[in-house]
Amino acid sequence: MKLLSAIHRWAGGFMGLLLALLGLTGAILLWEGEWIMLPGSGDRVVEDIARLALITERAATQGDLIRITFASEEIGLHQLVYADGSGAYVRQDGRVVERWTSQWERPELWLFDLHHRLFAGEIGEMVTGIAGVAGLLFVVSGAILWWRSGRVFKPRLLPARFAPGPIVSHHRDLGLLATPLLLVSVLSGVLMLFDPVRAVLLGTEERPTQILQGSKVRSSAQALTMAKSRFPEADLRRISLPGRTGDPIVVRMRQPFEWTPHGRSQISVGADGNVTVSDAAAANRAASLAEKAYPLHSAKVGGLAWKLAMTASGIALTILGSLAMWSFWARRAHKRARR
């Protein structure tokens, strides 16, 4: 137990601040639908394929358009993203309400990049994933250490005094109280980032596809129309346009049973006009379980109650990580001063 305690303390001393950063940014991002207060952000969603096709075609003439994420119940605006990092929010009637030339002009964009990639691309994403694995180990080892120590449980949001001793006691109790929520939020994040971990825990994902030859779909408007005819009960969620010659047009849709906000059902229109259809209803159990990691992590399901629960998890991780690191190094500095 002494070895486990030492590993827990030392690892927390080095990883605590990173985990606190992930917890804080995650808690803020959970509520982006509420704090993006642009004109039209609260508009009711009206799915008009002709209007969506017109907006897509018009936006494509204004730059190298990568994708459009269509308005949803969370944010009633279409989000345009261009290859050079610029973008725009567009109302459902086609009026542009906000433009940006880089992610630094929109807080929700750079906050997501910070939370997901630490502003460091694939390397940052890997570091975030490693931090998530460390977070899982912290949660499990912390619960073991608390139960084996047999300490009195005194839950409180903040320590009684900002000194290493009270902070350590507070850390144990708050960590135990937050353990169930932290397990869900951290594990779901790790499942999203690491395919091998997902395969080990959930199994091999299979999403059968169907190729419709001779469809000869040529434009984004035709792709949207075919997607809606193929999945009439689904919501159109996103269209991705070819970034290079030969790349397909991809339309993502969300069927009523899907948890993921952008859906996993899609049609892909190749350069030859043939269409590949992927129906989330045909996915195997592993793929269906994997699809639920992101909506659980980002509280896109469960209503207000689950959003508050995930917010509490993020705040708890912020407090636990930051105070753990501070108390670890403060205690070591105090010992050096006494010597």
Short mmCIF file of C-alpha atoms in Angstrom, two decimals:
data_model
loop_
_atom_site.label_atom_id
_atom_site.label_comp_id
_atom_site.label_asym_id
_atom_site.label_seq_id
_atom_site.Cartn_x
_atom_site.Cartn_y
_atom_site.Cartn_z
CA MET A 1 0.00 0.00 0.00
CA LYS A 2 2.90 2.35 0.68
CA LEU A 3 4.19 1.80 -2.86
CA LEU A 4 0.71 2.43 -4.34
CA SER A 5 0.38 5.59 -2.24
CA ALA A 6 3.79 6.85 -3.36
CA ILE A 7 3.03 6.22 -7.03
CA HIS A 8 -0.36 7.94 -6.65
CA ARG A 9 1.24 11.02 -5.04
CA TRP A 10 4.14 11.37 -7.43
CA ALA A 11 2.06 10.82 -10.56
CA GLY A 12 -0.50 13.31 -9.28
CA GLY A 13 2.24 15.84 -8.62
CA PHE A 14 3.21 15.77 -12.29
CA MET A 15 -0.14 15.10 -13.97
CA GLY A 16 -2.50 17.02 -11.70
CA LEU A 17 -2.41 20.33 -13.55
CA LEU A 18 -3.06 18.71 -16.94
CA LEU A 19 -6.05 16.79 -15.57
CA ALA A 20 -7.35 19.98 -13.95
CA LEU A 21 -7.09 21.76 -17.30
CA LEU A 22 -9.02 18.99 -19.05
CA GLY A 23 -11.70 19.02 -16.36
CA LEU A 24 -12.16 22.80 -16.48
CA THR A 25 -12.29 23.10 -20.28
CA GLY A 26 -14.62 20.12 -20.50
CA ALA A 27 -17.04 21.63 -17.97
CA ILE A 28 -17.12 24.90 -19.92
CA LEU A 29 -17.67 23.18 -23.27
CA LEU A 30 -20.66 21.27 -21.91
CA TRP A 31 -22.59 24.54 -21.88
CA GLU A 32 -21.49 26.05 -25.20
CA GLY A 33 -25.04 25.93 -26.50
CA GLU A 34 -26.02 28.31 -23.71
CA TRP A 35 -23.15 30.80 -24.00
CA ILE A 36 -22.99 31.07 -27.81
CA MET A 37 -25.49 33.92 -27.85
CA LEU A 38 -25.46 34.89 -31.52
CA PRO A 39 -28.58 35.96 -33.44
CA GLY A 40 -30.46 32.82 -34.41
CA SER A 41 -28.65 30.48 -31.99
CA GLY A 42 -31.97 29.73 -30.30
CA ASP A 43 -34.01 29.30 -33.50
CA ARG A 44 -36.15 26.20 -33.84
CA VAL A 45 -34.68 23.74 -36.35
CA VAL A 46 -36.57 23.54 -39.64
CA GLU A 47 -35.13 20.96 -42.06
CA ASP A 48 -35.48 22.32 -45.59
CA ILE A 49 -33.36 20.33 -48.05
CA ALA A 50 -33.62 22.93 -50.81
CA ARG A 51 -32.45 25.66 -48.42
CA LEU A 52 -29.62 23.50 -47.06
CA ALA A 53 -28.46 22.73 -50.61
CA LEU A 54 -28.53 26.42 -51.53
CA ILE A 55 -26.52 27.39 -48.44
CA THR A 56 -23.99 24.63 -49.17
CA GLU A 57 -23.52 25.60 -52.80
CA ARG A 58 -23.27 29.31 -51.98
CA ALA A 59 -20.72 28.69 -49.21
CA ALA A 60 -18.63 26.50 -51.54
CA THR A 61 -18.19 29.43 -53.92
CA GLN A 62 -16.70 31.59 -51.14
CA GLY A 63 -13.70 29.40 -50.36
CA ASP A 64 -12.40 25.86 -49.99
CA LEU A 65 -15.35 24.59 -47.93
CA ILE A 66 -14.63 21.45 -45.91
CA ARG A 67 -17.91 20.84 -44.15
CA ILE A 68 -21.14 22.28 -42.83
CA THR A 69 -22.57 21.15 -39.52
CA PHE A 70 -26.28 21.83 -39.69
CA ALA A 71 -28.36 23.56 -37.04
CA SER A 72 -29.48 21.46 -34.08
CA GLU A 73 -31.57 21.80 -30.96
CA GLU A 74 -28.43 22.84 -29.07
CA ILE A 75 -27.38 25.61 -31.49
CA GLY A 76 -29.84 26.76 -34.14
CA LEU A 77 -27.09 27.91 -36.53
CA HIS A 78 -25.24 26.17 -39.36
CA GLN A 79 -21.46 26.10 -38.84
CA LEU A 80 -19.26 26.45 -41.93
CA VAL A 81 -15.62 25.32 -41.84
CA TYR A 82 -13.06 26.12 -44.55
CA ALA A 83 -9.68 24.52 -45.26
CA ASP A 84 -7.71 27.61 -44.20
CA GLY A 85 -9.20 27.53 -40.68
CA SER A 86 -11.78 30.21 -41.30
CA GLY A 87 -15.49 29.68 -40.88
CA ALA A 88 -18.88 31.21 -40.26
CA TYR A 89 -22.18 30.79 -38.49
CA VAL A 90 -25.20 31.02 -40.79
CA ARG A 91 -28.85 31.32 -39.85
CA GLN A 92 -31.27 28.81 -41.29
CA ASP A 93 -32.55 31.37 -43.76
CA GLY A 94 -29.03 31.74 -45.17
CA ARG A 95 -27.95 34.98 -43.49
CA VAL A 96 -24.39 35.03 -42.15
CA VAL A 97 -24.29 36.22 -38.53
CA GLU A 98 -20.61 35.66 -37.67
CA ARG A 99 -17.35 35.08 -39.54
CA TRP A 100 -13.86 34.23 -38.32
CA THR A 101 -10.49 33.85 -39.99
CA SER A 102 -8.98 31.50 -37.37
CA GLN A 103 -10.10 29.48 -34.37
CA TRP A 104 -8.66 32.09 -32.01
CA GLU A 105 -11.58 34.39 -32.80
CA ARG A 106 -14.17 31.94 -31.45
CA PRO A 107 -13.82 30.69 -27.84
CA GLU A 108 -15.72 27.43 -28.45
CA LEU A 109 -13.24 26.49 -31.19
CA TRP A 110 -9.99 27.09 -29.34
CA LEU A 111 -11.43 25.65 -26.12
CA PHE A 112 -12.28 22.44 -27.96
CA ASP A 113 -8.81 22.31 -29.50
CA LEU A 114 -7.26 22.86 -26.06
CA HIS A 115 -9.42 20.20 -24.45
CA HIS A 116 -8.97 17.65 -27.22
CA ARG A 117 -5.47 18.31 -28.60
CA LEU A 118 -3.76 20.82 -26.26
CA PHE A 119 -3.08 23.01 -29.34
CA ALA A 120 -0.59 20.35 -30.48
CA GLY A 121 -2.43 18.31 -33.11
CA GLU A 122 -2.00 14.54 -33.05
CA ILE A 123 0.76 14.72 -30.43
CA GLY A 124 -1.50 16.70 -28.12
CA GLU A 125 -4.30 14.21 -28.71
CA MET A 126 -1.98 11.40 -27.68
CA VAL A 127 -0.94 13.28 -24.53
CA THR A 128 -4.60 13.88 -23.68
CA GLY A 129 -5.32 10.17 -24.10
CA ILE A 130 -2.39 9.24 -21.85
CA ALA A 131 -3.68 11.72 -19.28
CA GLY A 132 -7.06 10.01 -19.49
CA VAL A 133 -5.52 6.61 -18.83
CA ALA A 134 -3.62 8.13 -15.89
CA GLY A 135 -6.89 9.61 -14.65
CA LEU A 136 -8.49 6.16 -14.65
CA LEU A 137 -5.60 4.78 -12.63
CA PHE A 138 -5.86 7.70 -10.20
CA VAL A 139 -9.57 7.06 -9.65
CA VAL A 140 -9.10 3.33 -9.02
CA SER A 141 -5.97 3.64 -6.87
CA GLY A 142 -7.47 6.54 -4.91
CA ALA A 143 -10.57 4.50 -4.07
CA ILE A 144 -8.38 1.57 -2.96
CA LEU A 145 -6.23 3.81 -0.78
CA TRP A 146 -9.28 5.41 0.84
CA TRP A 147 -10.97 2.12 1.70
CA ARG A 148 -7.78 0.48 2.95
CA SER A 149 -6.93 3.45 5.14
CA GLY A 150 -10.35 3.38 6.85
CA ARG A 151 -10.57 7.14 7.17
CA VAL A 152 -13.59 9.12 8.30
CA PHE A 153 -15.62 10.42 5.37
CA LYS A 154 -16.11 14.20 5.52
CA PRO A 155 -17.18 15.37 2.04
CA ARG A 156 -16.81 19.05 1.24
CA LEU A 157 -16.30 21.07 -1.92
CA LEU A 158 -13.15 22.82 -0.67
CA PRO A 159 -10.63 21.90 2.04
CA ALA A 160 -11.04 23.26 5.56
CA ARG A 161 -7.70 25.06 5.26
CA PHE A 162 -5.37 25.62 2.32
CA ALA A 163 -2.51 23.66 3.82
CA PRO A 164 -1.04 20.34 2.63
CA GLY A 165 -2.58 18.24 5.43
CA PRO A 166 -6.22 19.40 5.09
CA ILE A 167 -5.89 19.37 1.31
CA VAL A 168 -4.83 15.70 1.34
CA SER A 169 -7.82 14.77 3.54
CA HIS A 170 -10.15 16.76 1.31
CA HIS A 171 -8.62 15.12 -1.77
CA ARG A 172 -9.38 11.62 -0.46
CA ASP A 173 -12.99 12.36 0.40
CA LEU A 174 -13.89 14.43 -2.66
CA GLY A 175 -12.19 11.87 -4.89
CA LEU A 176 -14.25 9.04 -3.42
CA LEU A 177 -17.47 11.05 -3.72
CA ALA A 178 -16.77 11.86 -7.39
CA THR A 179 -15.49 8.37 -8.32
CA PRO A 180 -18.61 7.14 -10.23
CA LEU A 181 -18.86 10.28 -12.38
CA LEU A 182 -15.11 10.46 -12.96
CA LEU A 183 -15.06 6.84 -14.12
CA VAL A 184 -17.74 7.57 -16.73
CA SER A 185 -16.26 10.84 -17.99
CA VAL A 186 -12.63 9.68 -18.10
CA LEU A 187 -13.33 6.19 -19.47
CA SER A 188 -15.58 7.56 -22.23
CA GLY A 189 -12.84 10.02 -23.20
CA VAL A 190 -10.24 7.24 -23.39
CA LEU A 191 -12.59 5.08 -25.49
CA MET A 192 -12.97 7.93 -28.00
CA LEU A 193 -9.23 8.46 -28.38
CA PHE A 194 -7.73 4.97 -28.36
CA ASP A 195 -8.98 2.37 -30.84
CA PRO A 196 -7.01 -0.51 -29.23
CA VAL A 197 -8.53 0.20 -25.81
CA ARG A 198 -11.97 0.34 -27.38
CA ALA A 199 -11.38 -2.96 -29.17
CA VAL A 200 -10.22 -4.68 -25.97
CA LEU A 201 -13.12 -3.44 -23.85
CA LEU A 202 -15.96 -3.49 -26.38
CA GLY A 203 -14.83 -5.82 -29.16
CA THR A 204 -14.25 -5.33 -32.88
CA GLU A 205 -16.57 -2.78 -34.43
CA GLU A 206 -18.42 -3.70 -37.63
CA ARG A 207 -20.47 -1.26 -39.69
CA PRO A 208 -21.68 -3.00 -42.87
CA THR A 209 -21.98 -0.84 -45.97
CA GLN A 210 -24.07 -1.10 -49.13
CA ILE A 211 -22.84 0.17 -52.49
CA LEU A 212 -25.44 1.60 -54.85
CA GLN A 213 -23.87 1.54 -58.30
CA GLY A 214 -25.27 3.58 -61.12
CA SER A 215 -26.77 6.21 -58.82
CA LYS A 216 -24.76 8.95 -60.56
CA VAL A 217 -25.13 11.54 -57.82
CA ARG A 218 -23.00 14.53 -58.82
CA SER A 219 -23.78 17.47 -56.54
CA SER A 220 -24.18 18.26 -52.87
CA ALA A 221 -27.87 18.98 -53.46
CA GLN A 222 -28.37 15.52 -54.96
CA ALA A 223 -26.40 13.97 -52.10
CA LEU A 224 -28.61 15.64 -49.49
CA THR A 225 -31.76 14.57 -51.35
CA MET A 226 -30.60 10.96 -51.63
CA ALA A 227 -29.57 10.87 -47.95
CA LYS A 228 -33.01 12.02 -46.87
CA SER A 229 -34.76 9.56 -49.17
CA ARG A 230 -32.57 6.72 -47.86
CA PHE A 231 -33.16 7.65 -44.19
CA PRO A 232 -36.48 9.53 -44.15
CA GLU A 233 -36.80 9.46 -40.34
CA ALA A 234 -33.25 10.72 -39.75
CA ASP A 235 -32.04 14.30 -39.26
CA LEU A 236 -29.49 15.75 -41.66
CA ARG A 237 -26.53 16.62 -39.45
CA ARG A 238 -23.44 17.31 -41.55
CA ILE A 239 -22.12 17.41 -45.08
CA SER A 240 -18.40 17.07 -45.84
CA LEU A 241 -17.12 18.14 -49.24
CA PRO A 242 -14.12 16.75 -51.15
CA GLY A 243 -10.83 18.16 -49.90
CA ARG A 244 -8.90 16.67 -52.81
CA THR A 245 -9.75 15.42 -56.27
CA GLY A 246 -11.34 12.01 -55.95
CA ASP A 247 -12.53 12.46 -52.35
CA PRO A 248 -16.21 11.71 -51.72
CA ILE A 249 -19.07 13.90 -50.59
CA VAL A 250 -20.20 12.55 -47.22
CA VAL A 251 -23.59 13.26 -45.63
CA ARG A 252 -23.97 12.32 -41.96
CA MET A 253 -27.42 11.66 -40.51
CA ARG A 254 -28.82 10.89 -37.09
CA GLN A 255 -31.55 8.30 -36.80
CA PRO A 256 -33.94 8.48 -33.81
CA PHE A 257 -32.21 5.66 -31.90
CA GLU A 258 -28.69 7.13 -32.23
CA TRP A 259 -27.11 8.96 -29.29
CA THR A 260 -24.28 10.70 -31.15
CA PRO A 261 -25.40 14.25 -32.04
CA HIS A 262 -24.00 14.04 -35.59
CA GLY A 263 -25.14 10.46 -36.12
CA ARG A 264 -23.28 7.48 -37.54
CA SER A 265 -25.61 6.79 -40.47
CA GLN A 266 -24.21 8.23 -43.67
CA ILE A 267 -24.01 8.12 -47.42
CA SER A 268 -20.74 8.65 -49.26
CA VAL A 269 -20.81 9.82 -52.87
CA GLY A 270 -17.67 8.88 -54.80
CA ALA A 271 -16.12 10.79 -57.67
CA ASP A 272 -17.72 8.26 -60.05
CA GLY A 273 -21.19 9.12 -58.73
CA ASN A 274 -21.73 5.78 -57.01
CA VAL A 275 -23.12 5.88 -53.45
CA THR A 276 -21.99 3.91 -50.40
CA VAL A 277 -24.55 3.66 -47.61
CA SER A 278 -23.71 2.99 -43.95
CA ASP A 279 -26.73 2.30 -41.76
CA ALA A 280 -26.12 2.59 -38.00
CA ALA A 281 -28.97 0.12 -37.46
CA ALA A 282 -26.85 -2.58 -39.10
CA ALA A 283 -23.82 -2.00 -36.86
CA ASN A 284 -22.83 -4.74 -34.44
CA ARG A 285 -23.00 -4.48 -30.64
CA ALA A 286 -19.41 -3.22 -30.27
CA ALA A 287 -20.02 -0.38 -32.72
CA SER A 288 -23.30 0.52 -31.03
CA LEU A 289 -21.60 0.73 -27.64
CA ALA A 290 -18.68 2.74 -29.02
CA GLU A 291 -21.15 5.23 -30.52
CA LYS A 292 -22.33 6.10 -27.01
CA ALA A 293 -18.93 7.19 -25.65
CA TYR A 294 -19.01 10.73 -27.07
CA PRO A 295 -22.61 11.62 -26.15
CA LEU A 296 -22.02 10.37 -22.60
CA HIS A 297 -18.73 12.26 -22.33
CA SER A 298 -20.17 15.52 -23.68
CA ALA A 299 -23.62 15.15 -22.05
CA LYS A 300 -25.45 15.18 -25.38
CA VAL A 301 -27.92 12.72 -23.85
CA GLY A 302 -29.60 12.55 -20.48
CA GLY A 303 -30.99 16.07 -20.43
CA LEU A 304 -30.19 18.69 -17.81
CA ALA A 305 -29.60 16.14 -15.03
CA TRP A 306 -26.75 14.40 -16.89
CA LYS A 307 -25.28 17.71 -18.02
CA LEU A 308 -25.13 18.85 -14.39
CA ALA A 309 -23.58 15.52 -13.41
CA MET A 310 -20.84 15.82 -16.03
CA THR A 311 -20.28 19.44 -15.02
CA ALA A 312 -19.80 18.28 -11.44
CA SER A 313 -17.32 15.68 -12.69
CA GLY A 314 -15.32 18.33 -14.55
CA ILE A 315 -15.28 20.67 -11.55
CA ALA A 316 -14.25 17.83 -9.24
CA LEU A 317 -11.39 16.88 -11.59
CA THR A 318 -10.28 20.51 -11.70
CA ILE A 319 -10.21 20.79 -7.91
CA LEU A 320 -8.63 17.39 -7.33
CA GLY A 321 -5.91 17.84 -9.96
CA SER A 322 -4.89 21.40 -9.12
CA LEU A 323 -4.89 21.02 -5.32
CA ALA A 324 -3.17 17.64 -5.49
CA MET A 325 -0.30 19.10 -7.46
CA TRP A 326 -0.06 22.19 -5.24
CA SER A 327 -0.08 20.22 -1.98
CA PHE A 328 2.49 17.72 -3.29
CA TRP A 329 5.04 20.36 -4.22
CA ALA A 330 4.19 22.60 -1.26
CA ARG A 331 4.81 19.73 1.14
CA ARG A 332 8.13 18.90 -0.50
CA ALA A 333 9.16 22.56 -0.39
CA HIS A 334 8.22 22.68 3.31
CA LYS A 335 10.32 19.59 4.05
CA ARG A 336 13.31 21.07 2.24
CA ALA A 337 12.91 24.32 4.20
CA ARG A 338 12.85 22.42 7.51
CA ARG A 339 16.00 20.51 6.57
#
